[in-house]
Short mmCIF file of C-alpha atoms in Angstrom, two decimals:
data_model
loop_
_atom_site.label_atom_id
_atom_site.label_comp_id
_atom_site.label_asym_id
_atom_site.label_seq_id
_atom_site.Cartn_x
_atom_site.Cartn_y
_atom_site.Cartn_z
CA MET M 1 18.16 -3.50 -12.94
CA GLN M 2 21.18 -1.55 -11.69
CA TYR M 3 21.26 0.92 -8.85
CA GLU M 4 23.65 2.74 -6.56
CA LYS M 5 23.02 3.55 -2.90
CA MET M 6 24.69 6.29 -0.93
CA ILE M 7 24.09 7.81 2.49
CA LEU M 8 24.43 11.54 3.12
CA LYS M 9 26.26 12.82 6.18
CA ASN M 10 22.97 13.41 8.00
CA GLY M 11 21.72 9.86 7.34
CA VAL M 12 19.43 10.42 4.34
CA ARG M 13 19.61 7.40 2.03
CA VAL M 14 19.81 7.99 -1.73
CA ILE M 15 19.04 5.42 -4.43
CA LEU M 16 20.16 6.17 -8.01
CA ALA M 17 19.00 3.90 -10.85
CA PRO M 18 20.26 5.04 -14.27
CA MET M 19 18.27 3.75 -17.26
CA ARG M 20 19.66 4.10 -20.76
CA ASP M 21 16.58 3.07 -22.71
CA THR M 22 14.19 5.75 -21.54
CA ASP M 23 13.81 9.49 -21.98
CA THR M 24 12.21 10.15 -18.60
CA VAL M 25 13.33 10.71 -15.02
CA THR M 26 11.29 10.11 -11.89
CA PHE M 27 12.25 11.71 -8.60
CA LEU M 28 10.71 10.23 -5.45
CA VAL M 29 11.09 11.16 -1.78
CA MET M 30 9.67 8.74 0.75
CA THR M 31 9.50 8.84 4.52
CA GLY M 32 9.02 5.69 6.58
CA THR M 33 6.07 6.96 8.51
CA GLY M 34 2.38 6.66 7.74
CA SER M 35 -0.92 6.33 9.53
CA ARG M 36 0.19 3.56 11.92
CA TYR M 37 2.63 6.02 13.51
CA GLU M 38 -0.27 8.20 14.63
CA THR M 39 -2.09 8.39 17.95
CA ARG M 40 -5.88 8.26 18.03
CA SER M 41 -6.09 12.06 18.20
CA GLN M 42 -3.60 12.32 15.30
CA ASN M 43 -5.28 9.74 13.06
CA GLY M 44 -5.49 11.21 9.57
CA ILE M 45 -2.65 13.70 9.95
CA ALA M 46 -0.15 11.80 7.77
CA HIS M 47 -2.58 11.91 4.85
CA PHE M 48 -3.59 15.52 5.57
CA LEU M 49 0.09 16.54 5.65
CA GLU M 50 0.64 14.93 2.26
CA HIS M 51 -2.03 17.28 0.87
CA MET M 52 -0.53 20.32 2.59
CA PHE M 53 2.92 19.90 1.07
CA PHE M 54 1.53 21.07 -2.27
CA LYS M 55 0.06 24.33 -0.92
CA GLY M 56 3.13 26.58 -1.03
CA THR M 57 6.72 27.15 0.06
CA GLU M 58 8.80 30.28 0.60
CA LYS M 59 10.27 29.90 -2.90
CA ARG M 60 6.91 28.99 -4.48
CA PRO M 61 4.39 30.82 -2.27
CA THR M 62 1.15 29.36 -3.61
CA LYS M 63 -0.23 26.02 -4.76
CA MET M 64 -0.57 27.53 -8.24
CA ASP M 65 3.16 28.30 -8.33
CA ILE M 66 3.97 24.64 -7.64
CA ALA M 67 1.40 23.23 -10.06
CA HIS M 68 2.25 25.73 -12.81
CA GLU M 69 5.98 24.99 -12.69
CA LEU M 70 5.47 21.23 -12.93
CA ASP M 71 2.73 21.50 -15.56
CA ALA M 72 5.00 23.75 -17.63
CA VAL M 73 7.41 20.84 -18.15
CA GLY M 74 4.67 18.23 -18.68
CA ALA M 75 5.32 16.53 -15.36
CA SER M 76 3.25 13.78 -13.83
CA PHE M 77 3.31 14.46 -10.09
CA ASN M 78 1.48 13.36 -6.99
CA ALA M 79 1.86 11.89 -3.51
CA PHE M 80 0.53 8.90 -1.58
CA THR M 81 0.10 7.86 2.02
CA GLY M 82 0.18 4.30 3.31
CA LYS M 83 0.12 2.87 6.80
CA GLU M 84 3.91 2.60 6.98
CA TYR M 85 5.19 5.21 4.50
CA THR M 86 4.41 8.43 2.62
CA GLY M 87 5.83 9.39 -0.77
CA TYR M 88 6.09 12.46 -3.04
CA TYR M 89 7.16 12.27 -6.68
CA ALA M 90 7.42 13.88 -10.09
CA LYS M 91 8.09 12.22 -13.44
CA VAL M 92 9.41 14.38 -16.28
CA VAL M 93 11.10 14.27 -19.65
CA ALA M 94 14.79 13.71 -18.89
CA ARG M 95 15.95 17.21 -19.86
CA HIS M 96 13.73 18.67 -17.10
CA TYR M 97 14.88 16.46 -14.24
CA SER M 98 16.41 19.39 -12.34
CA THR M 99 12.97 20.99 -12.17
CA ALA M 100 11.46 17.82 -10.74
CA ILE M 101 14.17 17.58 -8.07
CA ASP M 102 13.98 21.25 -7.17
CA VAL M 103 10.19 21.38 -6.81
CA ILE M 104 9.69 18.09 -4.95
CA ALA M 105 12.64 18.79 -2.62
CA ASP M 106 11.30 22.28 -1.98
CA LEU M 107 7.81 21.17 -1.03
CA PHE M 108 9.15 18.28 1.07
CA LEU M 109 11.63 20.44 2.99
CA HIS M 110 10.15 23.93 3.00
CA SER M 111 6.33 23.78 2.95
CA LYS M 112 4.80 26.75 4.77
CA LEU M 113 1.81 24.84 6.20
CA GLU M 114 -0.22 28.01 6.56
CA GLN M 115 -3.27 27.81 8.78
CA LYS M 116 -5.51 29.42 6.15
CA GLU M 117 -4.56 26.65 3.68
CA ILE M 118 -5.12 23.98 6.32
CA ASP M 119 -8.62 25.36 6.91
CA LEU M 120 -9.35 25.35 3.18
CA GLU M 121 -8.08 21.80 2.66
CA ARG M 122 -10.34 20.34 5.36
CA GLY M 123 -13.27 20.44 2.97
CA ALA M 124 -11.39 18.62 0.21
CA ILE M 125 -10.32 15.83 2.57
CA ILE M 126 -13.82 15.44 4.00
CA GLN M 127 -15.09 15.02 0.44
CA GLU M 128 -12.34 12.49 -0.27
CA ILE M 129 -13.51 10.49 2.75
CA ASN M 130 -17.11 10.72 1.53
CA MET M 131 -16.04 9.60 -1.94
CA TYR M 132 -14.40 6.45 -0.57
CA GLU M 133 -17.44 5.74 1.60
CA ASP M 134 -19.43 5.61 -1.64
CA MET M 135 -16.98 3.10 -3.19
CA PRO M 136 -17.82 -0.21 -1.48
CA MET M 137 -15.38 -2.15 -3.70
CA ARG M 138 -12.57 -0.14 -2.08
CA ARG M 139 -14.16 0.40 1.32
CA VAL M 140 -14.66 -3.29 2.06
CA SER M 141 -10.88 -3.88 2.07
CA GLU M 142 -10.36 -1.05 4.55
CA ILE M 143 -13.03 -2.45 6.86
CA PHE M 144 -11.45 -5.90 6.57
CA GLU M 145 -8.24 -4.48 8.04
CA GLN M 146 -10.25 -2.80 10.81
CA GLN M 147 -11.73 -6.19 11.55
CA LEU M 148 -8.31 -7.85 11.75
CA TYR M 149 -6.46 -5.20 13.74
CA GLY M 150 -9.22 -3.52 15.73
CA ASP M 151 -8.72 -0.26 17.60
CA THR M 152 -5.00 0.00 16.83
CA PRO M 153 -3.16 2.30 14.41
CA LEU M 154 -2.91 -0.56 11.90
CA GLY M 155 -6.69 -0.94 12.03
CA TRP M 156 -7.55 2.73 11.65
CA ASP M 157 -8.40 4.39 8.34
CA ILE M 158 -5.49 6.20 6.69
CA ALA M 159 -7.69 9.24 6.04
CA GLY M 160 -8.77 9.37 9.68
CA PRO M 161 -12.15 10.29 11.18
CA LYS M 162 -13.87 13.51 10.13
CA GLU M 163 -13.78 14.92 13.67
CA ASN M 164 -9.98 14.87 13.56
CA ILE M 165 -9.88 16.54 10.16
CA HIS M 166 -12.00 19.39 11.52
CA LYS M 167 -9.66 20.17 14.42
CA PHE M 168 -6.05 19.84 13.15
CA LYS M 169 -3.91 22.98 13.58
CA ARG M 170 -0.52 23.93 12.19
CA ALA M 171 1.18 22.98 15.45
CA ASP M 172 -0.14 19.41 15.08
CA PHE M 173 1.53 19.05 11.67
CA MET M 174 4.80 20.48 12.92
CA ARG M 175 4.81 18.09 15.88
CA TYR M 176 4.16 15.10 13.62
CA MET M 177 6.92 16.14 11.19
CA ARG M 178 9.49 16.55 13.97
CA ARG M 179 8.94 12.91 14.87
CA GLY M 180 8.80 11.23 11.45
CA TYR M 181 10.26 13.55 8.81
CA VAL M 182 13.85 13.12 9.97
CA SER M 183 17.00 12.20 8.09
CA GLU M 184 17.38 8.51 8.96
CA ASN M 185 13.73 7.92 8.09
CA VAL M 186 13.90 9.40 4.57
CA VAL M 187 14.92 7.78 1.28
CA VAL M 188 15.43 9.81 -1.90
CA GLY M 189 15.30 7.99 -5.21
CA VAL M 190 15.92 8.83 -8.86
CA ALA M 191 15.44 6.56 -11.86
CA GLY M 192 15.79 7.30 -15.57
CA LYS M 193 18.22 9.02 -17.91
CA PHE M 194 20.49 11.34 -15.92
CA ASP M 195 24.08 12.23 -15.13
CA PRO M 196 24.82 10.43 -11.82
CA LYS M 197 27.61 12.77 -10.77
CA ARG M 198 25.55 15.90 -11.30
CA ILE M 199 22.44 14.47 -9.70
CA ARG M 200 24.32 13.35 -6.59
CA GLN M 201 25.39 16.93 -6.02
CA GLU M 202 21.90 18.32 -6.61
CA ILE M 203 20.42 15.94 -4.04
CA GLU M 204 23.17 16.59 -1.50
CA ASP M 205 22.80 20.35 -1.87
CA ARG M 206 19.12 20.12 -0.98
CA PHE M 207 18.75 17.28 1.53
CA LEU M 208 21.69 17.92 3.86
CA VAL M 209 19.46 20.51 5.57
CA LEU M 210 17.04 17.81 6.74
CA LYS M 211 16.99 17.53 10.52
CA GLU M 212 18.89 14.54 11.87
CA GLY M 213 16.90 11.91 13.72
CA LYS M 214 15.99 8.24 13.86
CA LYS M 215 12.93 6.36 12.66
CA PRO M 216 10.04 6.58 15.17
CA SER M 217 8.56 3.50 16.80
CA PHE M 218 5.04 2.15 16.38
CA LYS M 219 2.64 -0.02 18.36
CA LYS M 220 3.16 -3.65 17.37
CA ILE M 221 0.30 -6.00 16.59
CA ALA M 222 -0.33 -9.13 18.64
CA GLU M 223 -1.78 -11.64 16.14
CA LYS M 224 -4.38 -13.53 18.17
CA GLN M 225 -7.57 -15.12 16.97
CA LYS M 226 -9.64 -17.67 18.89
CA LYS M 227 -12.57 -18.03 16.48
CA SER M 228 -13.75 -16.97 13.05
CA SER M 229 -15.07 -13.45 12.66
CA VAL M 230 -17.90 -11.94 10.59
CA LEU M 231 -18.51 -8.21 10.16
CA VAL M 232 -21.50 -7.00 8.13
CA GLN M 233 -21.89 -3.30 7.33
CA TYR M 234 -25.35 -2.33 6.15
CA LYS M 235 -25.37 -0.12 3.07
CA LYS M 236 -27.76 0.26 0.17
CA THR M 237 -25.74 -0.96 -2.78
CA ASP M 238 -26.38 -2.57 -6.16
CA GLN M 239 -23.89 -5.32 -5.31
CA THR M 240 -22.81 -7.09 -2.15
CA HIS M 241 -19.06 -6.81 -1.71
CA PHE M 242 -17.15 -9.19 0.52
CA VAL M 243 -13.61 -10.00 1.57
CA VAL M 244 -12.79 -13.32 3.18
CA GLY M 245 -9.34 -14.32 4.31
CA VAL M 246 -6.88 -15.46 6.94
CA ARG M 247 -4.02 -14.01 8.94
CA THR M 248 -0.59 -14.95 7.62
CA PHE M 249 2.73 -13.31 8.54
CA ASP M 250 4.93 -10.22 8.25
CA ARG M 251 6.86 -9.06 5.19
CA TYR M 252 10.10 -10.69 6.32
CA HIS M 253 8.77 -14.24 6.69
CA LYS M 254 10.54 -17.01 4.77
CA ASP M 255 7.24 -18.23 3.28
CA ARG M 256 6.29 -14.92 1.65
CA TYR M 257 7.11 -16.27 -1.82
CA VAL M 258 5.12 -19.44 -1.17
CA LEU M 259 2.19 -17.23 -0.18
CA ALA M 260 2.50 -15.22 -3.40
CA VAL M 261 2.25 -18.38 -5.50
CA LEU M 262 -0.62 -19.73 -3.39
CA ALA M 263 -2.63 -16.51 -3.77
CA THR M 264 -1.99 -16.50 -7.52
CA ILE M 265 -3.23 -20.08 -7.93
CA LEU M 266 -6.41 -19.16 -6.07
CA GLY M 267 -7.25 -15.78 -7.54
CA GLY M 268 -4.53 -14.23 -9.68
CA GLY M 269 -5.53 -13.87 -13.31
CA MET M 270 -8.41 -15.03 -15.49
CA SER M 271 -7.44 -18.72 -15.38
CA SER M 272 -7.12 -18.89 -11.59
CA ARG M 273 -9.29 -21.32 -9.67
CA LEU M 274 -11.65 -18.77 -8.16
CA PHE M 275 -12.02 -16.65 -11.30
CA MET M 276 -12.92 -19.70 -13.33
CA GLU M 277 -15.31 -21.19 -10.77
CA ILE M 278 -17.06 -18.02 -9.58
CA ARG M 279 -17.17 -16.00 -12.78
CA GLU M 280 -16.81 -18.35 -15.73
CA ASN M 281 -18.50 -21.52 -14.47
CA ARG M 282 -21.23 -19.98 -12.30
CA GLY M 283 -21.60 -16.36 -13.48
CA LEU M 284 -21.77 -15.11 -9.91
CA ALA M 285 -19.40 -12.14 -10.22
CA TYR M 286 -17.59 -9.86 -12.60
CA SER M 287 -14.54 -9.27 -10.43
CA VAL M 288 -12.79 -11.90 -8.28
CA HIS M 289 -9.29 -11.54 -6.88
CA THR M 290 -7.06 -13.10 -4.24
CA GLY M 291 -4.00 -11.32 -2.91
CA SER M 292 -1.88 -10.79 0.16
CA GLU M 293 -0.72 -7.85 2.27
CA ALA M 294 2.24 -7.70 4.61
CA TYR M 295 3.37 -5.16 7.20
CA HIS M 296 6.37 -5.01 9.55
CA ASP M 297 4.72 -7.32 12.06
CA ALA M 298 1.53 -8.73 10.51
CA GLY M 299 -0.07 -9.86 7.28
CA TYR M 300 -3.01 -11.60 5.64
CA MET M 301 -4.26 -13.29 2.49
CA ALA M 302 -7.79 -12.60 1.29
CA THR M 303 -10.23 -12.99 -1.58
CA GLN M 304 -12.47 -10.10 -2.67
CA CYS M 305 -15.62 -10.45 -4.72
CA GLY M 306 -18.73 -8.46 -5.73
CA VAL M 307 -21.97 -10.42 -6.23
CA GLU M 308 -25.72 -10.11 -6.49
CA HIS M 309 -27.14 -9.87 -2.97
CA LYS M 310 -28.86 -13.27 -3.08
CA ASN M 311 -25.65 -14.98 -4.22
CA LEU M 312 -23.46 -13.99 -1.28
CA GLU M 313 -23.59 -17.32 0.52
CA GLU M 314 -23.08 -19.37 -2.64
CA ALA M 315 -20.04 -17.35 -3.70
CA LEU M 316 -18.61 -17.53 -0.19
CA ARG M 317 -18.98 -21.32 -0.16
CA VAL M 318 -17.10 -21.56 -3.45
CA VAL M 319 -14.18 -19.55 -2.02
CA LEU M 320 -14.07 -21.66 1.13
CA ASP M 321 -14.26 -24.89 -0.89
CA GLU M 322 -11.20 -23.82 -2.86
CA TYR M 323 -9.38 -22.86 0.33
CA GLY M 324 -10.13 -26.31 1.68
CA LYS M 325 -8.90 -28.06 -1.47
CA MET M 326 -5.59 -26.21 -1.23
CA ALA M 327 -5.09 -27.70 2.25
CA ARG M 328 -5.97 -31.26 1.14
CA GLU M 329 -4.40 -31.76 -2.28
CA GLU M 330 -1.09 -30.90 -3.89
CA VAL M 331 -1.32 -28.61 -6.90
CA SER M 332 -0.21 -30.01 -10.23
CA GLU M 333 3.13 -29.07 -11.74
CA LYS M 334 1.29 -27.47 -14.65
CA GLU M 335 -0.78 -25.20 -12.40
CA LEU M 336 2.24 -24.39 -10.26
CA SER M 337 4.36 -23.46 -13.28
CA LYS M 338 1.60 -21.26 -14.70
CA ALA M 339 1.30 -19.33 -11.42
CA LYS M 340 5.04 -18.75 -11.24
CA GLU M 341 5.22 -17.45 -14.82
CA TYR M 342 2.20 -15.22 -14.15
CA ILE M 343 3.96 -13.61 -11.17
CA LYS M 344 7.24 -13.14 -13.03
CA GLY M 345 5.47 -11.74 -16.10
CA LYS M 346 3.48 -9.22 -14.07
CA MET M 347 6.62 -8.21 -12.20
CA ALA M 348 8.51 -7.60 -15.44
CA MET M 349 5.69 -5.59 -17.00
CA GLY M 350 5.37 -3.56 -13.81
CA LEU M 351 8.99 -2.40 -14.03
CA GLU M 352 9.09 -0.82 -17.48
CA GLY M 353 9.04 2.88 -16.56
CA SER M 354 11.32 5.11 -14.50
CA ASP M 355 8.44 5.65 -12.05
CA ASP M 356 8.00 1.88 -11.61
CA ILE M 357 11.73 1.36 -11.04
CA VAL M 358 12.19 4.12 -8.48
CA GLU M 359 9.11 3.13 -6.48
CA TYR M 360 10.24 -0.51 -6.47
CA LEU M 361 13.68 0.37 -5.12
CA VAL M 362 12.75 3.11 -2.67
CA SER M 363 9.76 1.32 -1.14
CA GLN M 364 11.91 -1.72 -0.37
CA GLU M 365 14.63 0.42 1.17
CA ILE M 366 12.14 2.35 3.30
CA THR M 367 10.17 -0.67 4.52
CA ARG M 368 12.82 -3.41 4.63
CA ASN M 369 16.18 -1.60 4.77
CA GLU M 370 17.29 -3.84 1.93
CA ILE M 371 16.57 -4.27 -1.76
CA VAL M 372 15.78 -7.62 -3.33
CA LEU M 373 16.24 -7.30 -7.08
CA PRO M 374 13.67 -8.76 -9.49
CA GLU M 375 16.06 -11.51 -10.60
CA GLU M 376 16.40 -12.71 -7.01
CA LYS M 377 12.63 -12.53 -6.48
CA ALA M 378 12.13 -14.63 -9.61
CA ARG M 379 14.64 -17.19 -8.33
CA ARG M 380 12.80 -17.46 -5.02
CA ILE M 381 9.45 -17.80 -6.78
CA ASP M 382 10.88 -20.59 -8.95
CA ALA M 383 12.07 -22.41 -5.83
CA VAL M 384 8.51 -22.84 -4.53
CA ASN M 385 7.22 -26.41 -4.93
CA ALA M 386 3.89 -28.19 -4.52
CA LYS M 387 4.80 -29.46 -1.06
CA ASP M 388 5.46 -25.88 0.07
CA ILE M 389 2.00 -24.85 -1.13
CA LEU M 390 0.32 -27.75 0.66
CA ARG M 391 2.29 -27.17 3.87
CA LEU M 392 1.41 -23.48 4.02
CA SER M 393 -2.24 -24.09 3.07
CA LYS M 394 -2.62 -26.57 5.96
CA LYS M 395 -1.14 -23.99 8.29
CA ILE M 396 -3.33 -21.01 7.36
CA PHE M 397 -6.63 -22.52 6.14
CA ILE M 398 -8.13 -23.61 9.45
CA SER M 399 -11.76 -23.43 10.58
CA GLY M 400 -11.94 -20.93 13.39
CA GLN M 401 -9.28 -18.72 11.82
CA LEU M 402 -11.35 -17.18 9.00
CA ASN M 403 -12.42 -13.55 8.70
CA LEU M 404 -15.29 -12.21 6.59
CA THR M 405 -16.24 -8.59 5.89
CA VAL M 406 -19.43 -7.74 3.98
CA ILE M 407 -20.88 -4.47 2.67
CA GLY M 408 -24.43 -4.53 1.33
CA PRO M 409 -28.11 -4.22 2.24
CA HIS M 410 -27.97 -7.00 4.84
CA THR M 411 -29.32 -6.81 8.40
CA LYS M 412 -27.70 -8.16 11.56
CA SER M 413 -29.63 -11.42 11.17
CA LYS M 414 -27.42 -12.17 8.17
CA THR M 415 -24.39 -12.38 10.45
CA LYS M 416 -25.56 -15.63 12.07
CA LYS M 417 -26.19 -17.26 8.69
CA LEU M 418 -22.74 -16.27 7.47
CA GLU M 419 -21.10 -17.55 10.65
CA ALA M 420 -22.62 -20.94 9.90
CA VAL M 421 -21.19 -20.89 6.37
CA LEU M 422 -17.75 -19.71 7.49
CA THR M 423 -16.08 -23.06 7.97
CA LEU M 424 -13.65 -25.29 6.08
#
C-alpha cells in the first residue's frame, strides 16, 4: 500500500493513495468529531448533521439534485457517524472521480441546512432510532457501552434521545460545526486510479475555503470499576442477547496487538474456542463473537451471543470458563499461529477496494495522527507470543472486573442470579 500525505495552507490534511489495479476511485472526507464531542443537550446532533448534509447546497439546491448527480454516474455514496469521527464518501468509476470530489466537497462545505429540511428529517431519524430499538443484536452492544461509561458522552447513544431530535434548530447545527468542522480537524482522502497532480489541485481549489481552527477537546473517561456489573433490559424477544466483557485500554496501548490475537483465539472465526464450544459442541447459539473496541482514552474486549432464554446462564458460564482458561494456561503454538493468520488474512481481504483503502488510511490519520501500514501491523501481530497472551489475560480477566449486559424477557430478579454466575 502506497500513499502520499500533504497539508494545505489552512491545515487540512490530504491523503492520496493511487491504485493501478482498479478502475474505481473513492473520495472520503472525515472530521475528527463525533457524538462524544457533544453536550447532553446536543446529544444526537453529529448524526443529525450527517443526514442534513445531503439535503441541498447553493449549487445543488435540493436533495434530489445531489442524489441524481451521483446516481447518474453509478456512484455508491453515504456517510457515517461514530463517537470520535464523522465521514462522507462517494465511490465511482475512475473516469467520474471529478464528480465524486465536486459533490462530496460541495455538501461538506456548502450545505444550506434549511430549517424546513431539518423539520422534515426529524421523522426519519426518530424512525431510525425506533428501528435500532427493535434490533436487540445491535442494541445490546450500545447498552454495554452505556453500562461501561455511564452518563458521559462516550456512554450516550450516537443517535441521541428523541427529545433532542425534536428540538434541534439550524443555529444548533451551525454552532456545532463552528467547533468541530474546522481545518485542522479534517482529513480528505482519495484512493483508486487517478492523476495525482490533477487531483491535488482539485482538492486544494475546494478545501482551502474551510475555516481554520483546531480540533476540539472532549471529556476524558476515568476507568474505574470496584465490582462486577450486570444490566438487564426487559424486552419481549425471541432470543436473549448478551454481551459480557472487561475493560482494557486505549487505542495507543502497546498491548493492542496482543489483545487482537487474544480476542481472535476466543471468538474470531468458526474454529475459535467460543464458537466451537457454544455453537458446535452445545448448540446453544447461532452467532458467537469476541472482539475489542478502543477509543482515545478507553477500551474493552467483549463477547456477544444470542441464545434461547433458558440457556442464558449456561452460555454465560461457558464464556467465563474460557476467559478463566486464558488466564491459567498458555495457548499452544498451533492455536496462536492460526489466530495470527486469521487476523492477517481478514486484514488483507478487507483492503481490496478503493473504498477499503481510503477508509483505512483516513480513519487512522483522523484518530491517531499517524498511519500504520498493513505490513507493519502484520509484523506486530507476528511478534505476539504465548507468554504475552497469558500475561494480558491475567491482567484483564479478574473476578470483580466483569460487565454483563442482557436484553430479553427477564425480570429484575434475574439480575441477582446473573451476579452470582458472573465470576471467574
